[in-house]
Amino acid sequence: MNYQWYPGHMTKAKRMMQEDIKLIDLIIELVDARMPLSSRNPDINELGKNKSRMILLNKSDLADAQANKAWVEYFEKTGIQTVEVNSKSGSGLKDIQNAVSVACADKIERDRRRGILNRPVRAMVVGIPNVGKSTFINSFAKKACTKTGNKPGVTKGKQWIRLNKSLELLDTPGILWPKFEDNEIGKRLAFIGSINDQILYSEELAADFITYIQKRYPDCISDFYQIENMAEPYRCLEEIARVRRCLGKNETLDIKKSSMILMDDFRSGRLGRLSLELPN
Ligand code: G4P
């Protein structure tokens, strides 16, 4: 199946981000922990040059714990502070402040030499659609403010959320688009639900997913649905339809329905903590 697509509003969002980037010291880039490379945008290095950088492996609760560790090492080798987080539960958020201080050590030192004390770091959250930017901003602001007893202070003009005396966050995240020229990347994005399902054929998507995931986690589907392990993806969808009683007219197996069940079980983590990419 062809997974390429091209949203028209991309140029406008990129232009807005170029403006906002002028106002900040630090870029906090959210990626999906299940596929940190495919959920990045290649323009970010160009857009973010001369800025301090950090990566958050978000949705780390849905990814393989060992793979998460390997990815933290991978990005830190490139000199970027990286933290595993679950923005929904708040786990990992407490490690961010420290990572911000390390990522912005040069700026803090430069300020100190100029006699500027306590100028907060200004940060912007960026990432592709659905990676969890809004969830992160809300949980992080709440967490930082609960700890300090503050209310998130919002300054006039650009909306800054004052988290504490050393960190301010732009309240509107920068939206980036993933790289779509590559069909393999498009496919992984479709698996996690970042591409609108309505433009995809659910049975084909699920069949491609089965082939892909069984290479890495051969038993995850058969274990979860308690079915025989089978390599042929459409047979596998029929089996899922049988055990989950997905029946159409005249009791025929409805594999469109079982396809949706499978993708939903994967995306919500019920199938297990599965990573679609590992560092080379
Ligand atoms: P965006 O601003 O980047 O577009 O993403 P947003 O925060 O809207 O999050 C997209 C979906 O990802 C939401 O699910 C959100 O709950 C979920 N999410 C965000 N961070 C995490 C995380 O760390 N772990 C997990 N498991 N999920 C996360 P939704 O189904 O669209 O909404 P909801 O039903 O959860 O509210």
XYZ file of C-alpha atoms and ligand atoms in Angstrom:
316
model
C 0.000 0.000 0.000
C 1.154 3.534 -0.668
C 1.517 5.424 2.618
C 2.654 8.759 1.247
C 0.659 11.878 1.919
C 1.202 15.617 2.067
C -0.792 17.977 4.273
C -1.348 21.366 2.667
C -1.083 23.433 5.845
C 2.522 22.430 6.429
C 4.154 25.576 5.055
C 2.122 27.882 7.284
C 2.950 25.915 10.435
C 6.636 25.923 9.532
C 6.605 29.690 9.010
C 4.962 30.224 12.398
C 7.567 28.057 14.017
C 10.412 29.982 12.408
C 9.009 33.138 14.040
C 8.571 31.525 17.473
C 12.003 29.953 17.436
C 13.576 33.419 17.492
C 12.103 33.921 20.981
C 13.455 30.850 22.685
C 16.642 29.303 24.095
C 15.668 25.652 24.121
C 13.779 23.300 21.815
C 12.061 20.408 23.579
C 11.410 17.904 20.827
C 8.820 15.220 21.505
C 9.190 11.977 19.608
C 7.192 8.758 19.835
C 9.252 6.275 21.846
C 7.998 3.406 19.658
C 9.672 4.953 16.598
C 11.884 7.878 17.528
C 13.440 8.373 14.095
C 10.328 8.037 11.956
C 8.469 10.439 14.257
C 11.093 13.186 13.874
C 11.156 15.910 11.305
C 14.359 16.301 9.311
C 13.983 20.118 9.230
C 14.373 20.390 12.979
C 18.180 20.466 12.808
C 18.095 23.398 10.413
C 15.288 25.180 12.276
C 16.939 24.615 15.632
C 20.522 25.453 14.856
C 22.077 27.742 17.498
C 19.455 26.609 20.030
C 19.869 24.228 22.929
C 18.119 20.938 22.295
C 16.394 18.193 24.226
C 14.506 15.078 23.187
C 11.634 13.535 25.117
C 10.789 9.928 24.288
C 7.072 10.303 24.881
C 4.588 7.414 25.173
C 7.466 5.430 26.654
C 4.821 3.329 28.425
C 3.837 1.877 25.039
C 7.385 1.055 23.916
C 9.763 -1.746 24.809
C 11.620 -0.771 28.014
C 14.966 -2.057 26.701
C 14.536 -0.212 23.417
C 13.800 2.997 25.351
C 17.120 2.702 27.161
C 18.940 2.034 23.890
C 17.367 5.144 22.350
C 18.351 7.351 25.295
C 21.961 6.196 24.832
C 21.749 6.702 21.078
C 20.589 10.323 21.290
C 22.872 11.207 24.177
C 25.827 10.052 22.082
C 24.859 12.769 19.615
C 25.050 15.267 22.497
C 21.307 15.761 23.015
C 19.856 15.420 26.517
C 17.148 12.755 26.311
C 14.465 11.746 28.812
C 11.881 8.926 28.738
C 8.441 10.232 29.649
C 4.823 9.223 29.868
C 2.931 12.492 29.590
C -0.355 10.808 30.410
C 0.695 9.479 33.822
C 3.409 12.064 34.455
C 6.196 9.543 34.871
C 9.653 10.861 33.933
C 8.575 14.511 34.118
C 10.564 15.102 37.312
C 13.811 14.404 35.409
C 13.233 17.167 32.907
C 14.320 20.163 34.977
C 17.745 18.680 35.503
C 18.100 17.841 31.805
C 17.123 21.446 30.966
C 19.937 22.770 33.179
C 22.458 20.503 31.457
C 21.154 21.314 27.962
C 21.271 25.054 28.677
C 24.488 25.111 30.744
C 26.244 27.355 28.178
C 23.448 29.916 28.189
C 23.252 29.961 31.976
C 27.032 30.439 32.187
C 26.959 33.194 29.534
C 24.237 35.031 31.507
C 26.222 34.651 34.714
C 29.351 36.169 33.154
C 27.300 39.141 31.956
C 25.934 39.596 35.457
C 22.429 38.451 34.475
C 21.087 36.294 37.256
C 17.993 34.128 37.167
C 16.865 34.887 33.637
C 14.584 31.943 32.959
C 15.243 29.554 30.121
C 12.549 29.979 27.476
C 11.522 26.767 25.823
C 9.265 25.610 23.045
C 7.757 22.169 22.606
C 7.807 20.789 19.075
C 6.762 17.554 17.432
C 4.646 15.895 14.790
C 0.840 15.733 15.157
C -0.472 13.327 17.796
C 2.903 12.759 19.460
C 1.485 14.156 22.728
C 2.545 17.825 22.768
C -0.624 19.195 24.388
C -0.787 16.368 26.909
C 2.846 17.016 27.794
C 2.462 20.788 28.207
C -0.577 20.310 30.466
C 0.975 17.626 32.673
C 4.338 19.349 32.893
C 2.837 22.718 33.799
C 0.630 21.101 36.417
C 3.517 19.119 37.888
C 5.925 22.055 38.035
C 3.307 24.266 39.618
C 2.117 21.709 42.162
C 5.698 21.336 43.292
C 6.382 25.040 43.688
C 2.880 25.962 44.881
C 2.598 28.389 41.974
C -0.216 28.880 39.542
C 0.980 28.748 35.965
C 1.564 32.450 35.351
C 0.725 33.597 31.873
C 2.478 36.729 30.683
C 1.007 39.154 28.166
C 1.640 39.048 24.424
C 3.016 35.690 23.488
C 1.588 33.147 25.823
C 4.319 31.985 28.144
C 3.647 29.541 30.918
C 5.904 30.378 33.808
C 6.744 27.014 35.319
C 9.178 28.219 37.949
C 11.795 30.901 38.259
C 14.147 29.166 35.882
C 11.870 27.881 33.116
C 9.176 29.334 30.868
C 7.334 27.420 28.210
C 5.634 28.802 25.123
C 2.071 27.585 25.481
C 1.553 26.801 21.799
C 3.608 23.893 20.553
C 5.352 23.907 17.186
C 3.822 21.440 14.790
C 6.151 19.621 12.487
C 5.420 17.003 9.863
C 7.277 13.758 9.536
C 9.218 12.880 6.444
C 6.713 11.481 3.982
C 8.777 10.767 0.916
C 9.733 7.445 2.456
C 6.997 4.821 2.215
C 8.464 2.784 5.114
C 8.234 5.796 7.420
C 4.670 6.433 6.237
C 3.819 2.839 7.015
C 5.088 3.053 10.617
C 3.244 6.338 11.128
C 0.076 4.675 9.916
C 0.586 1.819 12.372
C 0.664 4.175 15.358
C -2.350 6.079 14.028
C -0.619 9.300 13.001
C -2.065 9.135 9.510
C -5.805 9.505 9.293
C -7.216 5.980 9.121
C -10.003 7.111 6.846
C -7.570 7.437 3.968
C -6.228 3.929 4.516
C -7.718 0.508 3.940
C -7.904 -1.072 7.355
C -7.416 -4.708 6.301
C -4.311 -3.880 4.260
C -2.923 -1.763 7.079
C -3.505 -4.546 9.612
C -2.005 -7.165 7.272
C 1.113 -5.021 6.784
C 1.275 -4.528 10.553
C 1.140 -8.280 11.217
C 3.991 -8.935 8.793
C 6.043 -6.110 10.291
C 5.526 -6.826 13.984
C 5.979 -10.581 13.732
C 9.537 -10.066 12.490
C 10.376 -8.345 15.775
C 7.957 -9.942 18.215
C 7.017 -13.306 16.683
C 4.559 -14.359 19.404
C 2.915 -11.118 20.460
C -0.267 -11.644 18.406
C -0.716 -15.369 19.003
C -0.085 -14.920 22.748
C -2.505 -12.058 23.124
C -5.421 -13.509 21.152
C -4.654 -17.092 22.165
C -4.536 -18.256 18.560
C -2.132 -20.388 16.602
C 0.969 -18.573 15.402
C 0.530 -18.038 11.666
C 2.654 -16.161 9.193
C -0.056 -15.472 6.614
C -1.523 -12.131 7.711
C -5.038 -12.537 6.277
C -5.370 -15.959 7.908
C -4.284 -14.342 11.140
C -6.999 -11.657 10.763
C -9.571 -14.401 10.189
C -8.473 -16.146 13.371
C -8.746 -12.927 15.354
C -12.224 -12.426 13.838
C -13.161 -15.955 14.913
C -12.003 -15.657 18.527
C -13.405 -12.166 18.898
C -16.712 -13.131 17.259
C -16.455 -10.532 14.471
C -19.197 -11.836 12.246
C -20.909 -10.343 9.252
C -23.955 -11.482 7.290
C -24.562 -15.241 7.383
C -21.941 -15.624 10.127
C -19.063 -14.844 7.739
C -15.855 -13.646 9.382
C -15.567 -9.866 9.290
C -11.862 -9.119 8.885
C -12.437 -5.394 8.561
C -13.652 -5.464 12.141
C -10.836 -7.708 13.381
C -8.344 -5.398 11.621
C -9.668 -2.452 13.607
C -9.564 -4.438 16.836
C -5.944 -5.428 16.196
C -4.769 -1.885 15.441
C -6.633 -0.547 18.447
C -5.114 -3.202 20.735
C -1.646 -2.284 19.458
C -2.103 1.493 19.742
C -3.449 1.345 23.260
C -0.631 -0.933 24.436
C -2.834 -3.978 25.146
C -0.763 -6.053 22.731
C 2.289 -5.298 24.870
C 5.081 -2.751 24.916
C 6.277 -2.925 21.330
C 8.895 -0.789 19.607
C 8.823 -0.451 15.845
C 12.374 0.846 15.540
C 15.657 0.125 17.262
C 18.839 2.180 16.994
C 21.317 0.758 14.459
P -0.540 16.534 20.017
O -0.846 17.752 20.852
O 0.920 16.325 19.803
O -1.277 16.454 18.721
O -1.000 15.218 20.863
P -2.019 15.089 22.102
O -1.451 15.711 23.320
O -3.369 15.508 21.646
O -1.989 13.504 22.334
C -2.388 12.574 21.340
C -2.846 11.286 21.998
O -1.732 10.659 22.654
C -3.916 11.462 23.102
O -4.739 10.304 23.054
C -3.100 11.425 24.387
O -3.864 11.028 25.514
C -2.069 10.375 24.022
N -0.808 10.488 24.808
C -0.040 11.588 24.976
N 1.054 11.292 25.692
C 0.980 9.972 26.012
C 1.839 9.062 26.726
O 2.927 9.408 27.218
N 1.414 7.763 26.810
C 0.244 7.337 26.253
N -0.079 6.039 26.402
N -0.568 8.161 25.556
C -0.214 9.451 25.440
P -6.202 10.345 22.503
O -6.648 8.940 22.397
O -6.261 11.196 21.283
O -6.967 11.093 23.628
P -7.370 10.586 25.104
O -8.547 9.708 24.864
O -6.216 9.812 25.684
O -7.658 11.831 25.819
